[in-house]
CSV table of C-alpha atoms and ligand atoms in Angstrom, one decimal:
chain,number,residue,atom,x,y,z
Z,1,MET,CA,-19.3,-21.2,5.5
Z,2,LEU,CA,-17.3,-19.1,3.3
Z,3,ASP,CA,-15.5,-20.9,0.2
Z,4,VAL,CA,-12.5,-18.4,0.4
Z,5,ALA,CA,-12.1,-15.7,3.8
Z,6,ILE,CA,-9.0,-12.9,2.3
Z,7,ILE,CA,-7.5,-11.5,5.0
Z,8,GLY,CA,-7.0,-7.7,3.5
Z,9,ALA,CA,-8.6,-5.6,1.3
Z,10,GLY,CA,-5.1,-3.8,-0.5
Z,11,LEU,CA,-4.6,-4.4,-4.4
Z,12,ALA,CA,-3.6,-7.8,-4.2
Z,13,GLY,CA,-6.4,-9.3,-1.9
Z,14,ILE,CA,-9.2,-7.2,-4.1
Z,15,HIS,CA,-7.9,-8.9,-7.4
Z,16,CYS,CA,-7.9,-12.4,-5.8
Z,17,GLY,CA,-11.8,-11.8,-4.2
Z,18,GLN,CA,-12.6,-10.6,-7.9
Z,19,GLN,CA,-11.4,-13.3,-9.3
Z,20,LEU,CA,-13.0,-15.9,-7.2
Z,21,GLN,CA,-16.1,-14.3,-7.3
Z,22,ALA,CA,-16.6,-14.4,-11.2
Z,23,LYS,CA,-16.1,-18.1,-10.5
Z,24,GLY,CA,-19.0,-18.6,-8.3
Z,25,LEU,CA,-16.9,-18.8,-5.1
Z,26,LYS,CA,-18.8,-17.6,-1.5
Z,27,VAL,CA,-15.8,-15.0,-0.8
Z,28,ALA,CA,-15.5,-12.3,1.7
Z,29,LEU,CA,-12.6,-9.7,3.2
Z,30,PHE,CA,-11.9,-8.7,6.1
Z,31,ASP,CA,-9.4,-5.8,6.4
Z,32,LYS,CA,-8.1,-4.3,9.7
Z,33,SER,CA,-8.7,-0.8,8.6
Z,34,ARG,CA,-12.0,1.3,8.5
Z,35,GLY,CA,-11.1,2.0,5.0
Z,36,ILE,CA,-10.2,-0.5,2.2
Z,37,GLY,CA,-7.3,0.2,0.1
Z,38,GLY,CA,-4.3,-0.4,2.3
Z,39,ARG,CA,-1.0,1.4,1.1
Z,40,LEU,CA,-3.4,2.9,-1.2
Z,41,ALA,CA,-4.4,5.3,1.4
Z,42,THR,CA,-6.1,8.6,0.8
Z,43,ARG,CA,-7.3,10.5,4.3
Z,44,ARG,CA,-9.3,14.1,4.7
Z,45,VAL,CA,-6.8,16.8,6.4
Z,46,ALA,CA,-7.9,21.0,6.4
Z,47,ASP,CA,-10.8,20.1,3.8
Z,48,GLN,CA,-8.5,18.2,1.7
Z,49,SER,CA,-7.8,14.6,0.6
Z,50,LEU,CA,-4.0,14.0,0.7
Z,51,ASP,CA,-2.6,10.8,-0.6
Z,52,HIS,CA,-0.2,9.3,2.4
Z,53,GLY,CA,0.1,6.2,0.8
Z,54,LEU,CA,1.2,5.6,-2.8
Z,55,SER,CA,1.8,8.9,-4.0
Z,56,TYR,CA,1.1,8.2,-7.6
Z,57,TRP,CA,0.4,5.6,-10.1
Z,58,GLU,CA,2.9,4.2,-12.8
Z,59,ILE,CA,3.1,1.0,-15.0
Z,60,GLY,CA,4.9,-1.6,-14.0
Z,61,GLY,CA,4.0,-4.5,-16.6
Z,62,GLU,CA,1.0,-5.6,-18.3
Z,63,HIS,CA,-1.5,-5.7,-15.2
Z,64,THR,CA,-1.3,-1.8,-14.1
Z,65,ALA,CA,-1.1,-1.3,-18.0
Z,66,ALA,CA,-4.1,-2.7,-18.6
Z,67,LEU,CA,-5.7,-1.4,-15.6
Z,68,THR,CA,-4.2,2.4,-16.1
Z,69,LYS,CA,-6.3,2.2,-19.4
Z,70,LYS,CA,-9.6,1.3,-17.9
Z,71,LEU,CA,-9.1,3.5,-15.0
Z,72,THR,CA,-8.0,7.3,-17.1
Z,73,ALA,CA,-11.2,6.0,-19.2
Z,74,LEU,CA,-13.3,6.2,-16.4
Z,75,GLY,CA,-11.6,9.4,-14.9
Z,76,LEU,CA,-10.2,8.1,-11.8
Z,77,LEU,CA,-6.4,8.5,-13.4
Z,78,GLN,CA,-5.2,11.9,-14.5
Z,79,SER,CA,-2.3,12.8,-16.3
Z,80,TRP,CA,1.1,13.9,-12.9
Z,81,SER,CA,4.0,14.5,-14.1
Z,82,VAL,CA,6.9,13.0,-11.9
Z,83,ALA,CA,10.7,14.5,-12.0
Z,84,THR,CA,13.3,12.1,-10.9
Z,85,THR,CA,16.9,12.8,-9.6
Z,86,ALA,CA,20.3,12.2,-7.7
Z,87,SER,CA,20.9,15.6,-6.6
Z,88,VAL,CA,19.9,17.0,-3.7
Z,89,ASP,CA,20.6,20.8,-4.6
Z,90,PRO,CA,16.9,22.2,-4.9
Z,91,LYS,CA,18.6,24.5,-7.5
Z,92,ASP,CA,19.0,22.1,-9.8
Z,93,TRP,CA,15.4,20.9,-9.2
Z,94,GLN,CA,14.4,24.3,-11.0
Z,95,THR,CA,14.9,22.8,-14.5
Z,96,LEU,CA,14.1,19.3,-14.2
Z,97,VAL,CA,10.9,17.7,-16.5
Z,98,GLY,CA,8.7,15.8,-14.9
Z,99,GLU,CA,7.9,12.4,-17.0
Z,100,HIS,CA,4.1,11.1,-17.8
Z,101,ARG,CA,2.7,9.4,-14.7
Z,102,TRP,CA,-0.8,9.5,-13.2
Z,103,MET,CA,-2.7,10.8,-9.9
Z,104,ALA,CA,-6.2,9.6,-8.4
Z,105,PRO,CA,-8.5,13.1,-8.6
Z,106,ASP,CA,-10.8,11.2,-6.2
Z,107,GLY,CA,-8.0,10.2,-4.3
Z,108,MET,CA,-6.1,6.7,-3.7
Z,109,THR,CA,-8.8,5.2,-2.0
Z,110,ALA,CA,-11.3,5.3,-4.7
Z,111,ILE,CA,-9.2,3.2,-7.0
Z,112,ALA,CA,-9.6,0.8,-4.4
Z,113,LYS,CA,-13.6,1.0,-3.8
Z,114,TYR,CA,-14.1,1.4,-7.9
Z,115,LEU,CA,-12.2,-2.4,-7.8
Z,116,ALA,CA,-13.5,-3.7,-4.6
Z,117,GLN,CA,-17.1,-2.5,-5.6
Z,118,ASP,CA,-19.4,-6.0,-6.1
Z,119,LEU,CA,-17.2,-7.9,-3.3
Z,120,VAL,CA,-18.8,-8.3,0.2
Z,121,ILE,CA,-16.0,-6.6,2.5
Z,122,HIS,CA,-15.9,-6.6,5.9
Z,123,ARG,CA,-14.0,-3.6,7.6
Z,124,GLY,CA,-12.8,-2.6,10.9
Z,125,GLN,CA,-12.0,-6.3,11.3
Z,126,GLN,CA,-8.3,-7.8,12.6
Z,127,LEU,CA,-7.8,-11.2,12.6
Z,128,THR,CA,-6.2,-12.4,15.5
Z,129,THR,CA,-6.3,-16.0,15.5
Z,130,LEU,CA,-6.2,-18.4,12.8
Z,131,GLN,CA,-7.1,-21.9,14.3
Z,132,PRO,CA,-7.0,-25.2,11.5
Z,133,MET,CA,-10.2,-28.0,11.7
Z,134,ALA,CA,-10.1,-31.1,10.9
Z,135,ASN,CA,-11.7,-29.4,7.0
Z,136,HIS,CA,-12.0,-25.7,7.5
Z,137,TRP,CA,-10.5,-22.7,9.4
Z,138,VAL,CA,-11.6,-20.6,12.3
Z,139,LEU,CA,-10.7,-17.1,12.0
Z,140,THR,CA,-11.6,-14.8,15.7
Z,141,PHE,CA,-11.1,-11.2,15.1
Z,142,ALA,CA,-10.3,-8.8,17.6
Z,143,GLN,CA,-13.6,-7.6,17.4
Z,144,GLY,CA,-14.9,-10.7,18.7
Z,145,GLU,CA,-16.7,-12.2,15.5
Z,146,THR,CA,-15.6,-15.8,14.8
Z,147,VAL,CA,-16.1,-16.9,10.8
Z,148,THR,CA,-15.0,-20.3,8.9
Z,149,ALA,CA,-14.0,-20.7,5.7
Z,150,LYS,CA,-12.3,-24.0,3.4
Z,151,GLN,CA,-9.7,-21.8,2.4
Z,152,VAL,CA,-7.4,-18.6,3.5
Z,153,VAL,CA,-5.5,-16.5,1.9
Z,154,LEU,CA,-3.3,-14.0,3.7
Z,155,ALA,CA,-3.4,-10.6,1.2
Z,156,LEU,CA,-0.7,-8.9,4.3
Z,157,PRO,CA,2.8,-7.4,3.8
Z,158,LEU,CA,4.4,-10.8,4.7
Z,159,PRO,CA,6.0,-10.0,8.7
Z,160,GLN,CA,2.2,-9.7,9.4
Z,161,VAL,CA,1.6,-13.3,7.7
Z,162,ILE,CA,4.3,-14.8,9.7
Z,163,THR,CA,2.7,-13.6,13.1
Z,164,LEU,CA,-0.8,-14.9,12.4
Z,165,THR,CA,0.4,-18.6,11.8
Z,166,TYR,CA,3.3,-18.3,14.3
Z,167,SER,CA,1.4,-21.0,16.4
Z,168,PHE,CA,1.2,-23.7,14.1
Z,169,ILE,CA,3.4,-23.4,10.7
Z,170,THR,CA,7.2,-23.9,11.5
Z,171,VAL,CA,10.3,-21.8,10.5
Z,172,ARG,CA,11.2,-24.6,8.0
Z,173,ASP,CA,7.7,-24.3,6.3
Z,174,ARG,CA,7.8,-20.1,6.1
Z,175,PRO,CA,8.6,-18.2,3.0
Z,176,PRO,CA,12.5,-17.1,2.9
Z,177,GLU,CA,12.1,-13.7,4.3
Z,178,VAL,CA,11.7,-10.0,3.2
Z,179,PHE,CA,12.4,-6.8,4.6
Z,180,TYR,CA,11.1,-4.1,4.1
Z,181,ASP,CA,11.6,0.1,3.7
Z,182,PRO,CA,9.3,1.8,6.2
Z,183,ALA,CA,8.2,5.3,5.7
Z,184,LEU,CA,7.1,8.1,7.2
Z,185,SER,CA,4.9,10.5,5.7
Z,186,LEU,CA,4.2,14.3,5.9
Z,187,MET,CA,1.3,16.1,5.4
Z,188,VAL,CA,1.9,19.7,5.6
Z,189,GLY,CA,-0.2,22.7,4.3
Z,190,TYR,CA,0.8,26.4,3.5
Z,191,GLY,CA,-2.5,28.0,2.8
Z,192,GLY,CA,-1.9,30.3,-0.6
Z,193,LEU,CA,1.7,30.1,-1.3
Z,194,ASN,CA,3.0,29.5,-5.0
Z,195,LEU,CA,5.8,26.6,-5.7
Z,196,ASP,CA,6.7,27.0,-9.0
Z,197,PHE,CA,8.4,24.0,-10.6
Z,198,PRO,CA,8.1,22.1,-13.9
Z,199,TRP,CA,6.9,19.0,-11.9
Z,200,GLN,CA,4.1,18.5,-9.6
Z,201,GLY,CA,5.7,15.5,-7.8
Z,202,LEU,CA,10.0,14.7,-7.3
Z,203,HIS,CA,11.3,11.7,-6.8
Z,204,LEU,CA,14.8,11.9,-4.9
Z,205,THR,CA,17.2,9.0,-5.3
Z,206,LYS,CA,20.2,10.0,-2.7
Z,207,HIS,CA,18.3,12.4,-0.5
Z,208,PRO,CA,19.2,11.4,3.4
Z,209,LEU,CA,15.7,12.5,3.9
Z,210,TRP,CA,13.4,12.0,1.5
Z,211,ARG,CA,12.2,9.9,-1.0
Z,212,THR,CA,9.2,11.5,-2.4
Z,213,ILE,CA,7.8,15.3,-2.5
Z,214,SER,CA,4.8,15.8,-4.1
Z,215,ARG,CA,2.7,19.3,-4.5
Z,216,GLU,CA,-0.5,17.7,-3.1
Z,217,GLY,CA,-2.5,20.9,-3.3
Z,218,GLU,CA,-2.5,20.8,-7.1
Z,219,LYS,CA,-4.3,17.3,-7.1
Z,220,ARG,CA,-7.3,18.7,-5.9
Z,221,SER,CA,-7.1,21.8,-4.5
Z,222,PRO,CA,-4.7,24.1,-6.6
Z,223,SER,CA,-5.7,27.5,-4.4
Z,224,ASN,CA,-3.6,25.3,-1.7
Z,225,MET,CA,0.3,24.8,-1.2
Z,226,THR,CA,-0.2,21.3,-0.3
Z,227,LEU,CA,2.6,19.1,0.5
Z,228,VAL,CA,2.7,15.2,0.7
Z,229,CYS,CA,6.5,14.5,1.6
Z,230,GLN,CA,7.9,10.7,2.1
Z,231,THR,CA,11.1,10.2,3.7
Z,232,THR,CA,13.7,7.6,2.9
Z,233,GLY,CA,13.7,3.7,4.3
Z,234,SER,CA,16.5,4.7,6.5
Z,235,PHE,CA,15.6,7.7,7.9
Z,236,ALA,CA,12.1,6.3,9.0
Z,237,SER,CA,13.9,3.4,10.4
Z,238,ALA,CA,15.6,5.5,12.6
Z,239,TYR,CA,12.2,7.0,14.0
Z,240,LEU,CA,9.8,4.3,13.3
Z,241,ASP,CA,9.4,3.1,17.2
Z,242,ARG,CA,9.3,6.8,18.5
Z,243,ALA,CA,6.2,7.0,20.6
Z,244,ASP,CA,5.9,11.0,19.7
Z,245,LEU,CA,6.8,11.7,16.1
Z,246,ALA,CA,6.3,15.5,16.9
Z,247,PRO,CA,10.0,16.1,17.2
Z,248,VAL,CA,10.9,14.3,14.6
Z,249,ALA,CA,8.4,15.8,12.1
Z,250,SER,CA,9.8,19.5,13.1
Z,251,GLN,CA,13.3,18.3,11.9
Z,252,LEU,CA,11.8,17.6,8.7
Z,253,LEU,CA,9.5,20.9,8.4
Z,254,GLU,CA,12.3,22.8,9.2
Z,255,ASN,CA,14.3,20.9,5.6
Z,256,LEU,CA,11.3,21.7,4.2
Z,257,GLN,CA,11.2,25.5,4.8
Z,258,THR,CA,15.4,25.4,4.5
Z,259,LEU,CA,14.4,23.5,1.1
Z,260,PHE,CA,11.9,25.5,-0.3
Z,261,HIS,CA,12.3,28.6,1.6
Z,262,LEU,CA,8.8,28.4,3.1
Z,263,PRO,CA,7.0,30.2,5.7
Z,264,GLN,CA,5.9,28.4,9.2
Z,265,PRO,CA,3.2,25.9,7.6
Z,266,LEU,CA,-0.7,26.5,8.9
Z,267,TRP,CA,-0.9,22.6,9.9
Z,268,TRP,CA,0.3,19.0,9.3
Z,269,GLN,CA,0.2,15.6,10.1
Z,270,ILE,CA,2.9,12.8,9.8
Z,271,HIS,CA,1.8,9.0,8.9
Z,272,ARG,CA,3.9,6.3,9.8
Z,273,TRP,CA,4.7,3.1,7.6
Z,274,ARG,CA,6.2,0.1,9.3
Z,275,TYR,CA,5.5,-1.9,6.2
Z,276,ALA,CA,5.6,0.6,3.0
Z,277,ILE,CA,7.8,-0.6,0.3
Z,278,PRO,CA,9.3,-4.4,0.2
Z,279,LYS,CA,13.5,-4.1,-0.1
Z,280,ASN,CA,13.6,-7.9,-1.6
Z,281,SER,CA,11.0,-10.3,-2.3
Z,282,SER,CA,10.4,-14.4,-2.1
Z,283,GLY,CA,10.5,-14.8,-6.2
Z,284,GLN,CA,7.5,-16.8,-6.1
Z,285,ALA,CA,3.5,-15.4,-7.1
Z,286,TYR,CA,2.3,-16.8,-4.0
Z,287,TYR,CA,2.9,-19.0,-1.1
Z,288,ARG,CA,0.9,-22.0,-0.1
Z,289,PHE,CA,1.7,-23.4,3.2
Z,290,SER,CA,1.5,-27.2,3.8
Z,291,THR,CA,-1.2,-26.9,6.2
Z,292,SER,CA,-4.3,-29.8,5.3
Z,293,VAL,CA,-6.3,-27.3,4.7
Z,294,PRO,CA,-5.5,-24.7,2.1
Z,295,LEU,CA,-3.9,-21.7,3.2
Z,296,LEU,CA,-2.0,-19.4,0.8
Z,297,ALA,CA,-0.8,-16.1,1.2
Z,298,CYS,CA,0.4,-13.2,-1.1
Z,299,GLY,CA,1.1,-9.5,-1.8
Z,300,ASP,CA,3.9,-7.1,-3.3
Z,301,TRP,CA,6.7,-9.0,-1.1
Z,302,CYS,CA,6.0,-11.8,-3.3
Z,303,PHE,CA,7.1,-10.6,-6.8
Z,304,GLY,CA,8.4,-7.1,-5.9
Z,305,HIS,CA,7.7,-4.2,-8.5
Z,306,GLY,CA,5.0,-2.1,-6.0
Z,307,ILE,CA,1.6,-2.0,-7.3
Z,308,GLU,CA,2.4,-4.1,-10.6
Z,309,GLY,CA,3.5,-7.1,-8.3
Z,310,ALA,CA,0.5,-7.1,-5.5
Z,311,ILE,CA,-2.1,-7.0,-8.5
Z,312,ALA,CA,0.2,-10.3,-10.1
Z,313,SER,CA,0.0,-12.1,-7.0
Z,314,GLY,CA,-3.8,-11.8,-6.0
Z,315,LEU,CA,-4.2,-12.9,-9.7
Z,316,ALA,CA,-1.9,-16.0,-9.6
Z,317,THR,CA,-3.4,-17.2,-5.9
Z,318,ALA,CA,-6.7,-16.9,-7.6
Z,319,THR,CA,-5.2,-19.3,-10.2
Z,320,PHE,CA,-3.7,-21.6,-8.2
Z,321,LEU,CA,-7.0,-21.6,-6.0
Z,322,LEU,CA,-9.7,-22.3,-9.1
Z,323,ASP,CA,-7.3,-24.7,-10.2
Z,324,SER,CA,-6.8,-26.3,-7.4
Z,325,LEU,CA,-11.2,-26.9,-6.8
Z,326,ASN,CA,-11.2,-28.3,-10.9
Z,327,LYS,CA,-8.3,-30.8,-9.9
Z,328,PRO,CA,-10.2,-34.4,-9.0
Z,329,THR,CA,-10.0,-35.2,-5.4
Z,330,LEU,CA,-7.9,-38.3,-4.7
Z,331,PRO,CA,-9.6,-41.2,-3.5
G,1,FAD,C1,4.7,5.6,1.4
G,1,FAD,C2,4.4,4.1,0.4
G,1,FAD,C3,4.7,4.8,-0.7
G,1,FAD,C4,4.9,4.2,-2.0
G,1,FAD,N1,5.5,4.1,-3.1
G,1,FAD,C5,5.0,3.4,-4.3
G,1,FAD,C6,5.2,3.6,-5.8
G,1,FAD,O1,6.3,4.7,-5.9
G,1,FAD,N2,5.8,2.6,-6.4
G,1,FAD,C7,4.8,1.5,-6.1
G,1,FAD,O2,4.9,0.2,-7.1
G,1,FAD,N3,4.7,1.2,-4.8
G,1,FAD,C8,4.5,1.9,-3.9
G,1,FAD,N4,4.1,1.4,-2.5
G,1,FAD,C9,3.9,-0.1,-2.4
G,1,FAD,C10,2.2,-0.3,-2.9
G,1,FAD,O3,1.5,0.6,-2.6
G,1,FAD,C11,2.3,-1.9,-2.4
G,1,FAD,O4,2.8,-2.6,-3.1
G,1,FAD,C12,0.8,-2.0,-2.8
G,1,FAD,O5,-0.3,-1.3,-2.3
G,1,FAD,C13,0.6,-3.1,-1.7
G,1,FAD,O6,-0.3,-4.1,-1.9
G,1,FAD,P1,-1.0,-5.1,-0.8
G,1,FAD,O7,-2.2,-5.8,-1.1
G,1,FAD,O8,-0.1,-6.4,-1.0
G,1,FAD,O9,-0.6,-5.1,1.0
G,1,FAD,P2,-1.6,-3.4,1.4
G,1,FAD,O10,-1.9,-2.7,0.7
G,1,FAD,O11,-0.7,-3.4,2.6
G,1,FAD,O12,-3.0,-4.7,1.9
G,1,FAD,C14,-2.9,-5.3,3.1
G,1,FAD,C15,-4.5,-5.0,3.6
G,1,FAD,O13,-4.3,-5.6,4.7
G,1,FAD,C16,-4.7,-5.2,6.2
G,1,FAD,N5,-4.3,-5.9,7.4
G,1,FAD,C17,-3.4,-5.8,7.5
G,1,FAD,N6,-2.9,-7.1,8.9
G,1,FAD,C18,-4.5,-7.7,8.9
G,1,FAD,C19,-5.4,-8.0,10.0
G,1,FAD,N7,-4.7,-9.2,11.0
G,1,FAD,N8,-6.5,-8.4,9.9
G,1,FAD,C20,-6.8,-8.0,8.5
G,1,FAD,N9,-6.4,-6.9,7.9
G,1,FAD,C21,-5.2,-7.0,8.1
G,1,FAD,C22,-4.2,-3.8,5.8
G,1,FAD,O14,-4.9,-3.1,6.3
G,1,FAD,C23,-4.4,-3.2,4.6
G,1,FAD,O15,-5.1,-2.9,4.5
G,1,FAD,C24,4.7,2.8,-1.7
G,1,FAD,C25,3.6,2.6,-0.5
G,1,FAD,C26,3.8,3.2,0.6
G,1,FAD,C27,3.4,3.3,1.6
């Protein structure tokens, strides 16, 4: 039996697992995806690696500051310039100066792989039911496996936590509701063209369609003009449940063509993120359900603040579990 089963191998789950394992607990992580990293996501398209989740890395507090130093020294992060503007006029974007941020030369998932290198992670395992027993949990996965654990951490977006705990947690015992902005990530290749701007990434604060535009080819394949463009939450909300995203991709491609005077692309792909960025937070470092066998939930929805918040929440969850193990049990 595991001491702790952690569901979700994103930044929160990995940081939680690292701490618990370092203290000698028998820990395993389970993730429904084939890869690890969650929203730190990289995929291969047209012989290039593209970050279609988190596009660039930035320091949001003490945890990301310390990790940035370490990852930069290891060559897992490199400089990347990102300009931020409220202007929706591409003529204004020509002269914007980028601020110092970081990109992952081997892809964002390489960061997760590095952080999780000593952990046991079962990939392609989607938790479907969680059954409380007298002194442990029984976890059942879509793939048919059953696992027992003394404690469980759900390191998932909050709506996915609610789905898994729906049958045995009353509404009163749920964390406060958190709402998410979805996103559509459009990956598009134009071959050997050149887009000349003094920045590598653009963060648009008032554009009706686009939140970020990344000159992705510059990360790993500078002879290719490849863009990864993420839509705003309000745009994505309108199309999120469409079975076929091809018509919306055409609309987005047309908009890019107009903005940057581009020809037809050589290829494109689109990815939907139902839970991309929390719009609010629960305000607590983690959530402890009032079950007799310990069940906790963590992730970026606890503190907010993206990657910094996800790391902080995973670490705080581990600290709580370790503290509770050190407490003498009551007679
Ligand atoms: C398009 C996009 C842009 C973003 N931009 C920024 C930004 O600019 N700045 C910033 O700070 N943050 C940004 N973020 C958010 C940032 O990536 C997240 O805050 C952070 O990665 C969340 O980590 P997490 O561990 O909490 O959750 P996740 O990374 O979502 O990890 C949860 C994991 O749980 C797994 N899972 C879910 N359900 C199950 C199940 N039933 N069984 C097993 N596994 C399951 C998932 O596969 C996933 O791997 C962005 C995210 C996206 C998608």
